[in-house]
């Protein structure tokens, strides 16, 4: 086990973006023709015909991947990736770095609170919390390396010997053949495509059900694109298909709508959470008891520190937590949690028929499921166990911030009683 220094401080914080496509933590920054961006998928932008053919047309990949490296005073480094691109680099440099430099990197609870509360006036959700998430994951990677332990052991150890996966992609039948325990498909059409679109949705799901058989778990991702009346009608029209769950049917801000869905279909499973942020965002979802599974994304929700808090709340209500994608970051979490029964694998190959690393070529040794599962031994390396590819196409955030943006005003010098208390008089 690595020797643990008594005194430790963060010495350097570096940020990077990833040049090109297909590498890093932005799932959607992939080459044209990839199923994830260029196949029929209902989205919140489906109401405009010009934005239906490709999700990149309305900017789903506009930010791009983003990485953080945190170095401690003893030379140990933690590294993590997520999404956020150049704006994320700016936030780290101009805002969050002040809370990190000189701090003990093991104090993840305190550092999260400082960054979250300091950005509350413009954050709470979205990009600022996603940036905090990547910083937090880099800190957990660093902590694991300092202790010489994989992150899942720092979270309490493994609750099982292997991790089972379901696959999200366009080919459920292929996922079944590979060995995944279930499959999820994106819904092709939304409410704005009318009764014909609804009929096509039913036929689409009927075709997949026939291909995978009557008992294989088949799930549907609606990507925030439906409304309450349409969801109620669609679920009723698909009752004969035994859909295992309906995911993210409503906009994340319509948490009350899930109560209406549950009243209309009390025995149907509804899930959501990948686009919700922090424990505060999940509190109402949990307390409403209208959801059957929660799906936070650890690279967006606030990192491992905040995901633990969400899972603890959910466990008190017996609501399972099945994180959205996030590769090995999620694997370490799920293997350590009794109320996280399995994990999602987001098919990263262009046609969705093969199993490739979630983060592309950013790391040389990213673990991927084989035959639909992963043995816990594959996670037994310090931190998240990921080794950065020496040929990774990283661009330093410092290059993006040259010349540096204007800094904020410096705090005024202490005066009066403040000066007396600080000894500066």
mmCIF file with all atom_site columns, N, CA and C in Angstrom, residues 24 65 76 93 104 106 112 129 144 168 176 179 187 204 215 254 302 308-309 360-361 366 386 396 404 415 420:
data_model
loop_
_atom_site.group_PDB
_atom_site.id
_atom_site.type_symbol
_atom_site.label_atom_id
_atom_site.label_alt_id
_atom_site.label_comp_id
_atom_site.label_asym_id
_atom_site.label_entity_id
_atom_site.label_seq_id
_atom_site.pdbx_PDB_ins_code
_atom_site.Cartn_x
_atom_site.Cartn_y
_atom_site.Cartn_z
_atom_site.occupancy
_atom_site.B_iso_or_equiv
_atom_site.pdbx_formal_charge
_atom_site.auth_seq_id
_atom_site.auth_comp_id
_atom_site.auth_asym_id
_atom_site.auth_atom_id
_atom_site.pdbx_PDB_model_num
ATOM 1  N N  . UNK A 1 24  ? -12.673 10.839  -25.404 1.00 0.00 ? 24  UNK A N  1
ATOM 2  C CA . UNK A 1 24  ? -12.976 11.637  -24.227 1.00 0.00 ? 24  UNK A CA 1
ATOM 3  C C  . UNK A 1 24  ? -14.407 11.504  -23.755 1.00 0.00 ? 24  UNK A C  1
ATOM 4  N N  . UNK A 1 65  ? -15.245 17.272  -25.504 1.00 0.00 ? 65  UNK A N  1
ATOM 5  C CA . UNK A 1 65  ? -14.654 16.644  -24.324 1.00 0.00 ? 65  UNK A CA 1
ATOM 6  C C  . UNK A 1 65  ? -13.726 17.604  -23.593 1.00 0.00 ? 65  UNK A C  1
ATOM 7  N N  . UNK A 1 76  ? 1.947   13.024  -6.977  1.00 0.00 ? 76  UNK A N  1
ATOM 8  C CA . UNK A 1 76  ? 0.879   12.133  -7.428  1.00 0.00 ? 76  UNK A CA 1
ATOM 9  C C  . UNK A 1 76  ? -0.157  12.933  -8.215  1.00 0.00 ? 76  UNK A C  1
ATOM 10 N N  . UNK A 1 93  ? -10.108 27.644  -14.515 1.00 0.00 ? 93  UNK A N  1
ATOM 11 C CA . UNK A 1 93  ? -9.019  28.608  -14.327 1.00 0.00 ? 93  UNK A CA 1
ATOM 12 C C  . UNK A 1 93  ? -9.485  29.863  -13.599 1.00 0.00 ? 93  UNK A C  1
ATOM 13 N N  . UNK A 1 104 ? -6.067  20.312  0.693   1.00 0.00 ? 104 UNK A N  1
ATOM 14 C CA . UNK A 1 104 ? -5.783  18.889  0.797   1.00 0.00 ? 104 UNK A CA 1
ATOM 15 C C  . UNK A 1 104 ? -6.703  18.149  -0.174  1.00 0.00 ? 104 UNK A C  1
ATOM 16 N N  . UNK A 1 106 ? -7.608  15.237  -0.408  1.00 0.00 ? 106 UNK A N  1
ATOM 17 C CA . UNK A 1 106 ? -8.430  14.186  0.190   1.00 0.00 ? 106 UNK A CA 1
ATOM 18 C C  . UNK A 1 106 ? -9.734  14.724  0.759   1.00 0.00 ? 106 UNK A C  1
ATOM 19 N N  . UNK A 1 112 ? -16.109 19.973  -2.755  1.00 0.00 ? 112 UNK A N  1
ATOM 20 C CA . UNK A 1 112 ? -17.354 20.020  -3.516  1.00 0.00 ? 112 UNK A CA 1
ATOM 21 C C  . UNK A 1 112 ? -18.232 21.164  -3.033  1.00 0.00 ? 112 UNK A C  1
ATOM 22 N N  . UNK A 1 129 ? -21.988 22.537  -12.903 1.00 0.00 ? 129 UNK A N  1
ATOM 23 C CA . UNK A 1 129 ? -21.957 21.313  -12.103 1.00 0.00 ? 129 UNK A CA 1
ATOM 24 C C  . UNK A 1 129 ? -21.242 20.193  -12.852 1.00 0.00 ? 129 UNK A C  1
ATOM 25 N N  . UNK A 1 144 ? -7.376  7.633   -4.771  1.00 0.00 ? 144 UNK A N  1
ATOM 26 C CA . UNK A 1 144 ? -7.095  6.208   -4.924  1.00 0.00 ? 144 UNK A CA 1
ATOM 27 C C  . UNK A 1 144 ? -5.620  5.933   -5.116  1.00 0.00 ? 144 UNK A C  1
ATOM 28 N N  . UNK A 1 168 ? -27.192 0.053   -24.407 1.00 0.00 ? 168 UNK A N  1
ATOM 29 C CA . UNK A 1 168 ? -27.977 1.055   -25.121 1.00 0.00 ? 168 UNK A CA 1
ATOM 30 C C  . UNK A 1 168 ? -27.415 1.203   -26.521 1.00 0.00 ? 168 UNK A C  1
ATOM 31 N N  . UNK A 1 176 ? -28.172 -8.919  -27.210 1.00 0.00 ? 176 UNK A N  1
ATOM 32 C CA . UNK A 1 176 ? -28.555 -10.197 -26.599 1.00 0.00 ? 176 UNK A CA 1
ATOM 33 C C  . UNK A 1 176 ? -27.561 -11.289 -26.971 1.00 0.00 ? 176 UNK A C  1
ATOM 34 N N  . UNK A 1 179 ? -24.339 -11.098 -24.973 1.00 0.00 ? 179 UNK A N  1
ATOM 35 C CA . UNK A 1 179 ? -24.441 -11.530 -23.588 1.00 0.00 ? 179 UNK A CA 1
ATOM 36 C C  . UNK A 1 179 ? -24.951 -10.481 -22.622 1.00 0.00 ? 179 UNK A C  1
ATOM 37 N N  . UNK A 1 187 ? -36.111 6.083   -28.864 1.00 0.00 ? 187 UNK A N  1
ATOM 38 C CA . UNK A 1 187 ? -37.400 6.238   -29.544 1.00 0.00 ? 187 UNK A CA 1
ATOM 39 C C  . UNK A 1 187 ? -37.204 7.103   -30.787 1.00 0.00 ? 187 UNK A C  1
ATOM 40 N N  . UNK A 1 204 ? -41.820 0.130   -34.682 1.00 0.00 ? 204 UNK A N  1
ATOM 41 C CA . UNK A 1 204 ? -40.389 0.046   -34.414 1.00 0.00 ? 204 UNK A CA 1
ATOM 42 C C  . UNK A 1 204 ? -40.112 -0.853  -33.203 1.00 0.00 ? 204 UNK A C  1
ATOM 43 N N  . UNK A 1 215 ? -39.119 -12.452 -23.614 1.00 0.00 ? 215 UNK A N  1
ATOM 44 C CA . UNK A 1 215 ? -38.696 -12.276 -22.220 1.00 0.00 ? 215 UNK A CA 1
ATOM 45 C C  . UNK A 1 215 ? -37.449 -11.418 -22.038 1.00 0.00 ? 215 UNK A C  1
ATOM 46 N N  . UNK A 1 254 ? -40.197 18.878  -15.512 1.00 0.00 ? 254 UNK A N  1
ATOM 47 C CA . UNK A 1 254 ? -41.583 18.452  -15.256 1.00 0.00 ? 254 UNK A CA 1
ATOM 48 C C  . UNK A 1 254 ? -41.606 17.255  -14.316 1.00 0.00 ? 254 UNK A C  1
ATOM 49 N N  . UNK A 1 302 ? -22.347 16.001  -10.389 1.00 0.00 ? 302 UNK A N  1
ATOM 50 C CA . UNK A 1 302 ? -21.581 16.537  -9.275  1.00 0.00 ? 302 UNK A CA 1
ATOM 51 C C  . UNK A 1 302 ? -20.426 15.646  -8.883  1.00 0.00 ? 302 UNK A C  1
ATOM 52 N N  . UNK A 1 308 ? -22.786 9.719   -4.338  1.00 0.00 ? 308 UNK A N  1
ATOM 53 C CA . UNK A 1 308 ? -22.959 8.945   -3.110  1.00 0.00 ? 308 UNK A CA 1
ATOM 54 C C  . UNK A 1 308 ? -24.140 9.453   -2.288  1.00 0.00 ? 308 UNK A C  1
ATOM 55 N N  . UNK A 1 309 ? -24.283 10.758  -2.222  1.00 0.00 ? 309 UNK A N  1
ATOM 56 C CA . UNK A 1 309 ? -25.369 11.348  -1.437  1.00 0.00 ? 309 UNK A CA 1
ATOM 57 C C  . UNK A 1 309 ? -26.728 11.035  -2.062  1.00 0.00 ? 309 UNK A C  1
ATOM 58 N N  . UNK A 1 360 ? -13.251 6.125   -26.119 1.00 0.00 ? 360 UNK A N  1
ATOM 59 C CA . UNK A 1 360 ? -12.459 6.047   -27.343 1.00 0.00 ? 360 UNK A CA 1
ATOM 60 C C  . UNK A 1 360 ? -11.016 5.691   -27.054 1.00 0.00 ? 360 UNK A C  1
ATOM 61 N N  . UNK A 1 361 ? -10.088 6.442   -27.650 1.00 0.00 ? 361 UNK A N  1
ATOM 62 C CA . UNK A 1 361 ? -8.661  6.131   -27.489 1.00 0.00 ? 361 UNK A CA 1
ATOM 63 C C  . UNK A 1 361 ? -7.988  7.016   -26.447 1.00 0.00 ? 361 UNK A C  1
ATOM 64 N N  . UNK A 1 366 ? -8.843  1.068   -20.918 1.00 0.00 ? 366 UNK A N  1
ATOM 65 C CA . UNK A 1 366 ? -10.198 1.186   -20.387 1.00 0.00 ? 366 UNK A CA 1
ATOM 66 C C  . UNK A 1 366 ? -10.878 -0.186  -20.352 1.00 0.00 ? 366 UNK A C  1
ATOM 67 N N  . UNK A 1 386 ? -7.131  4.042   -14.878 1.00 0.00 ? 386 UNK A N  1
ATOM 68 C CA . UNK A 1 386 ? -7.047  4.388   -16.293 1.00 0.00 ? 386 UNK A CA 1
ATOM 69 C C  . UNK A 1 386 ? -5.694  5.004   -16.615 1.00 0.00 ? 386 UNK A C  1
ATOM 70 N N  . UNK A 1 396 ? -3.803  21.851  -24.289 1.00 0.00 ? 396 UNK A N  1
ATOM 71 C CA . UNK A 1 396 ? -3.805  22.475  -22.970 1.00 0.00 ? 396 UNK A CA 1
ATOM 72 C C  . UNK A 1 396 ? -4.784  23.639  -22.909 1.00 0.00 ? 396 UNK A C  1
ATOM 73 N N  . UNK A 1 404 ? -4.903  35.730  -21.435 1.00 0.00 ? 404 UNK A N  1
ATOM 74 C CA . UNK A 1 404 ? -5.832  35.364  -20.382 1.00 0.00 ? 404 UNK A CA 1
ATOM 75 C C  . UNK A 1 404 ? -6.992  36.350  -20.321 1.00 0.00 ? 404 UNK A C  1
ATOM 76 N N  . UNK A 1 415 ? -9.778  46.317  6.770   1.00 0.00 ? 415 UNK A N  1
ATOM 77 C CA . UNK A 1 415 ? -9.786  47.623  7.428   1.00 0.00 ? 415 UNK A CA 1
ATOM 78 C C  . UNK A 1 415 ? -10.527 47.523  8.739   1.00 0.00 ? 415 UNK A C  1
ATOM 79 N N  . UNK A 1 420 ? -7.802  44.564  12.720  1.00 0.00 ? 420 UNK A N  1
ATOM 80 C CA . UNK A 1 420 ? -7.359  44.281  14.103  1.00 0.00 ? 420 UNK A CA 1
ATOM 81 C C  . UNK A 1 420 ? -7.411  42.789  14.377  1.00 0.00 ? 420 UNK A C  1
#
